[in-house]
Amino acid sequence: MGEVLALVEARLRTALGEPDARAAVTFLGTDRIEVLRFVDGDVVRYATLGMSAQPMADPTAALADPVKGPRAELVLSVRGGLADTDKVLRPLAVLASAPQVEGVVVAAGASLDVGEPLWPGASFTSVLVAEPGGLVEDLELDDPMDPVQFLPLLPMTPNEAAWKRVHGAKALEERWLARGTDLRDPLRGSVPLD
């Protein structure tokens, strides 16, 4: 477990630079989840560290495989200085612990909801999991382990999340793109959904 996390942290540092802050959260019955903060100009990135220590298990499987299965970490990018986004640390740790706590497999296209604003005053209570491989490349591990994917998170308003449930992730991403939505704006409102 420690060896995987050391490799994951090295990959994050290579892609995003040195973290300027880190915090750890441990929930009863789960492994420790850290959240690292990276500042790149006016963009602040938060990356989880700990979710990939164990492979995510199919909730329908009788036994969880301790070696094989998808592994991931979460990455959230927002514009800095506009909101108290550092308060997202606990919600991010909650999302990163979902595979251990709820037995879910987090993958691109999924919605994850924390049931409260991601940070004070945020209009977002959930995120859309985007396709990996853009900002941070997948980390290959020794066979038979699956690679670690770094999944970008796109904050969604409750209206956007409801619309996504009906129309799908791709349709929502196309709507954001067509409207020129700044997905890093921590103060943005819902994209028009008519």
CSV table of C-alpha atoms in Angstrom, one decimal:
chain,number,residue,atom,x,y,z
A,1,MET,CA,0.0,0.0,0.0
A,2,GLY,CA,2.7,2.5,1.0
A,3,GLU,CA,4.7,1.8,-2.1
A,4,VAL,CA,1.7,2.5,-4.4
A,5,LEU,CA,1.0,5.8,-2.6
A,6,ALA,CA,4.6,6.8,-2.8
A,7,LEU,CA,4.5,6.3,-6.6
A,8,VAL,CA,1.2,8.1,-6.8
A,9,GLU,CA,2.6,11.1,-4.9
A,10,ALA,CA,5.6,11.2,-7.2
A,11,ARG,CA,3.4,11.2,-10.3
A,12,LEU,CA,1.3,14.1,-8.8
A,13,ARG,CA,4.5,16.1,-8.0
A,14,THR,CA,5.8,15.5,-11.6
A,15,ALA,CA,2.6,16.7,-13.2
A,16,LEU,CA,1.5,19.4,-10.8
A,17,GLY,CA,4.7,20.6,-8.9
A,18,GLU,CA,5.3,20.7,-5.2
A,19,PRO,CA,2.2,20.8,-3.0
A,20,ASP,CA,2.0,23.9,-0.8
A,21,ALA,CA,-0.3,22.2,1.8
A,22,ARG,CA,-1.7,18.8,2.7
A,23,ALA,CA,-4.3,17.6,5.1
A,24,ALA,CA,-5.3,14.1,6.2
A,25,VAL,CA,-8.8,12.8,7.1
A,26,THR,CA,-9.5,9.3,8.5
A,27,PHE,CA,-13.1,8.0,8.8
A,28,LEU,CA,-14.0,5.1,11.1
A,29,GLY,CA,-13.1,1.8,9.4
A,30,THR,CA,-11.3,3.4,6.4
A,31,ASP,CA,-7.7,4.0,5.4
A,32,ARG,CA,-6.3,7.5,5.8
A,33,ILE,CA,-7.0,9.9,2.9
A,34,GLU,CA,-4.8,12.9,2.3
A,35,VAL,CA,-5.6,15.9,0.1
A,36,LEU,CA,-2.7,17.8,-1.4
A,37,ARG,CA,-3.0,21.4,-2.6
A,38,PHE,CA,-1.1,22.6,-5.6
A,39,VAL,CA,-1.1,26.3,-6.7
A,40,ASP,CA,-0.5,27.0,-10.4
A,41,GLY,CA,-0.9,30.8,-11.0
A,42,ASP,CA,-4.5,31.6,-10.3
A,43,VAL,CA,-5.6,27.9,-10.4
A,44,VAL,CA,-5.6,25.8,-7.2
A,45,ARG,CA,-5.7,22.0,-7.6
A,46,TYR,CA,-6.7,19.6,-4.9
A,47,ALA,CA,-5.6,16.0,-5.3
A,48,THR,CA,-6.5,13.0,-3.1
A,49,LEU,CA,-3.8,10.6,-2.0
A,50,GLY,CA,-4.9,7.3,-0.5
A,51,MET,CA,-7.9,6.2,-2.6
A,52,SER,CA,-5.6,4.2,-4.9
A,53,ALA,CA,-4.0,2.2,-2.0
A,54,GLN,CA,-6.6,-0.5,-2.5
A,55,PRO,CA,-8.3,-1.5,-5.8
A,56,MET,CA,-12.0,-0.6,-6.1
A,57,ALA,CA,-14.1,-3.7,-5.9
A,58,ASP,CA,-17.3,-4.5,-7.8
A,59,PRO,CA,-20.0,-4.3,-5.2
A,60,THR,CA,-21.7,-7.5,-6.6
A,61,ALA,CA,-18.5,-9.6,-6.2
A,62,ALA,CA,-18.6,-12.1,-3.3
A,63,LEU,CA,-15.0,-11.3,-2.4
A,64,ALA,CA,-12.9,-8.2,-3.1
A,65,ASP,CA,-9.6,-8.9,-4.9
A,66,PRO,CA,-6.8,-7.4,-2.9
A,67,VAL,CA,-4.6,-6.8,-6.0
A,68,LYS,CA,-6.6,-6.5,-9.2
A,69,GLY,CA,-9.2,-3.9,-9.9
A,70,PRO,CA,-9.4,-0.3,-10.9
A,71,ARG,CA,-7.5,2.3,-8.8
A,72,ALA,CA,-7.9,6.0,-8.9
A,73,GLU,CA,-7.3,9.4,-7.2
A,74,LEU,CA,-9.4,12.5,-7.6
A,75,VAL,CA,-8.3,15.9,-8.8
A,76,LEU,CA,-10.3,19.2,-8.5
A,77,SER,CA,-9.2,22.4,-10.2
A,78,VAL,CA,-10.7,25.8,-9.2
A,79,ARG,CA,-9.7,29.5,-9.6
A,80,GLY,CA,-8.0,30.6,-6.4
A,81,GLY,CA,-8.9,33.6,-4.3
A,82,LEU,CA,-12.6,33.8,-5.2
A,83,ALA,CA,-14.0,31.6,-2.5
A,84,ASP,CA,-12.9,29.6,0.6
A,85,THR,CA,-12.2,26.5,-1.5
A,86,ASP,CA,-9.7,25.1,1.0
A,87,LYS,CA,-12.8,23.9,2.9
A,88,VAL,CA,-13.3,21.3,0.1
A,89,LEU,CA,-10.7,19.1,1.8
A,90,ARG,CA,-13.2,17.1,3.9
A,91,PRO,CA,-15.8,16.7,1.1
A,92,LEU,CA,-13.0,15.4,-1.2
A,93,ALA,CA,-11.8,13.0,1.4
A,94,VAL,CA,-15.4,11.8,1.8
A,95,LEU,CA,-15.6,11.2,-2.0
A,96,ALA,CA,-12.2,9.4,-2.1
A,97,SER,CA,-13.3,7.1,0.7
A,98,ALA,CA,-16.6,6.1,-1.1
A,99,PRO,CA,-15.1,2.9,-2.6
A,100,GLN,CA,-14.1,1.7,0.8
A,101,VAL,CA,-17.2,2.8,2.7
A,102,GLU,CA,-19.9,2.3,0.1
A,103,GLY,CA,-18.3,-0.3,-2.2
A,104,VAL,CA,-18.7,1.8,-5.3
A,105,VAL,CA,-16.4,1.9,-8.3
A,106,VAL,CA,-15.6,5.5,-9.3
A,107,ALA,CA,-15.2,5.9,-13.0
A,108,ALA,CA,-15.6,8.6,-15.7
A,109,GLY,CA,-19.2,9.7,-16.2
A,110,ALA,CA,-20.2,9.0,-12.6
A,111,SER,CA,-21.8,11.6,-10.3
A,112,LEU,CA,-20.6,11.8,-6.7
A,113,ASP,CA,-22.7,13.8,-4.2
A,114,VAL,CA,-21.6,14.9,-0.7
A,115,GLY,CA,-25.1,16.3,0.2
A,116,GLU,CA,-23.7,19.7,1.3
A,117,PRO,CA,-21.9,22.6,-0.4
A,118,LEU,CA,-18.4,21.6,-1.5
A,119,TRP,CA,-17.1,24.8,0.3
A,120,PRO,CA,-18.9,27.7,2.1
A,121,GLY,CA,-21.3,29.5,-0.2
A,122,ALA,CA,-20.8,27.0,-3.1
A,123,SER,CA,-23.8,26.2,-5.3
A,124,PHE,CA,-22.3,22.7,-5.9
A,125,THR,CA,-23.0,19.7,-3.8
A,126,SER,CA,-21.9,17.1,-6.3
A,127,VAL,CA,-19.2,16.5,-9.0
A,128,LEU,CA,-19.1,14.9,-12.4
A,129,VAL,CA,-16.2,12.5,-12.8
A,130,ALA,CA,-14.4,13.4,-16.1
A,131,GLU,CA,-12.2,11.3,-18.3
A,132,PRO,CA,-8.7,10.7,-17.0
A,133,GLY,CA,-5.3,11.1,-18.7
A,134,GLY,CA,-5.4,14.9,-19.4
A,135,LEU,CA,-3.8,16.7,-16.6
A,136,VAL,CA,-2.1,13.8,-14.9
A,137,GLU,CA,-1.2,10.7,-16.9
A,138,ASP,CA,-2.2,7.2,-15.7
A,139,LEU,CA,0.4,5.6,-13.4
A,140,GLU,CA,1.3,2.0,-14.6
A,141,LEU,CA,1.8,-0.4,-11.7
A,142,ASP,CA,3.4,-3.9,-11.7
A,143,ASP,CA,1.3,-6.8,-13.0
A,144,PRO,CA,-1.3,-7.9,-12.1
A,145,MET,CA,-2.2,-4.5,-10.6
A,146,ASP,CA,-4.3,-2.1,-12.7
A,147,PRO,CA,-2.9,1.4,-13.4
A,148,VAL,CA,-3.9,4.3,-11.2
A,149,GLN,CA,-6.1,6.8,-13.0
A,150,PHE,CA,-6.3,10.5,-11.9
A,151,LEU,CA,-9.9,11.5,-12.4
A,152,PRO,CA,-10.8,15.2,-12.8
A,153,LEU,CA,-13.8,16.4,-10.9
A,154,LEU,CA,-16.2,18.9,-12.4
A,155,PRO,CA,-18.5,20.6,-9.8
A,156,MET,CA,-22.2,20.4,-10.6
A,157,THR,CA,-25.1,22.4,-9.3
A,158,PRO,CA,-28.2,20.4,-8.1
A,159,ASN,CA,-30.0,21.4,-11.4
A,160,GLU,CA,-27.1,20.2,-13.5
A,161,ALA,CA,-26.9,16.9,-11.6
A,162,ALA,CA,-30.6,16.3,-12.1
A,163,TRP,CA,-30.3,17.2,-15.8
A,164,LYS,CA,-27.3,14.8,-16.1
A,165,ARG,CA,-29.2,12.0,-14.6
A,166,VAL,CA,-31.8,12.3,-17.4
A,167,HIS,CA,-29.6,13.2,-20.4
A,168,GLY,CA,-26.2,11.7,-19.4
A,169,ALA,CA,-22.7,13.0,-18.7
A,170,LYS,CA,-21.7,13.6,-22.3
A,171,ALA,CA,-24.8,15.8,-22.9
A,172,LEU,CA,-24.0,17.9,-19.9
A,173,GLU,CA,-20.3,18.3,-20.9
A,174,GLU,CA,-21.5,19.3,-24.4
A,175,ARG,CA,-23.9,21.9,-22.8
A,176,TRP,CA,-21.1,23.3,-20.7
A,177,LEU,CA,-18.8,23.5,-23.8
A,178,ALA,CA,-21.5,25.1,-26.0
A,179,ARG,CA,-22.2,27.8,-23.4
A,180,GLY,CA,-18.5,28.5,-22.7
A,181,THR,CA,-18.9,27.6,-19.0
A,182,ASP,CA,-15.8,28.2,-16.9
A,183,LEU,CA,-15.9,25.0,-14.8
A,184,ARG,CA,-13.0,26.3,-12.6
A,185,ASP,CA,-15.1,29.3,-11.4
A,186,PRO,CA,-16.0,28.5,-7.8
A,187,LEU,CA,-18.8,31.1,-7.9
A,188,ARG,CA,-20.5,30.1,-11.2
A,189,GLY,CA,-24.2,29.4,-11.4
A,190,SER,CA,-26.0,26.6,-13.2
A,191,VAL,CA,-25.6,26.5,-17.0
A,192,PRO,CA,-28.9,27.2,-18.8
A,193,LEU,CA,-30.6,23.8,-19.2
A,194,ASP,CA,-33.7,24.7,-21.4
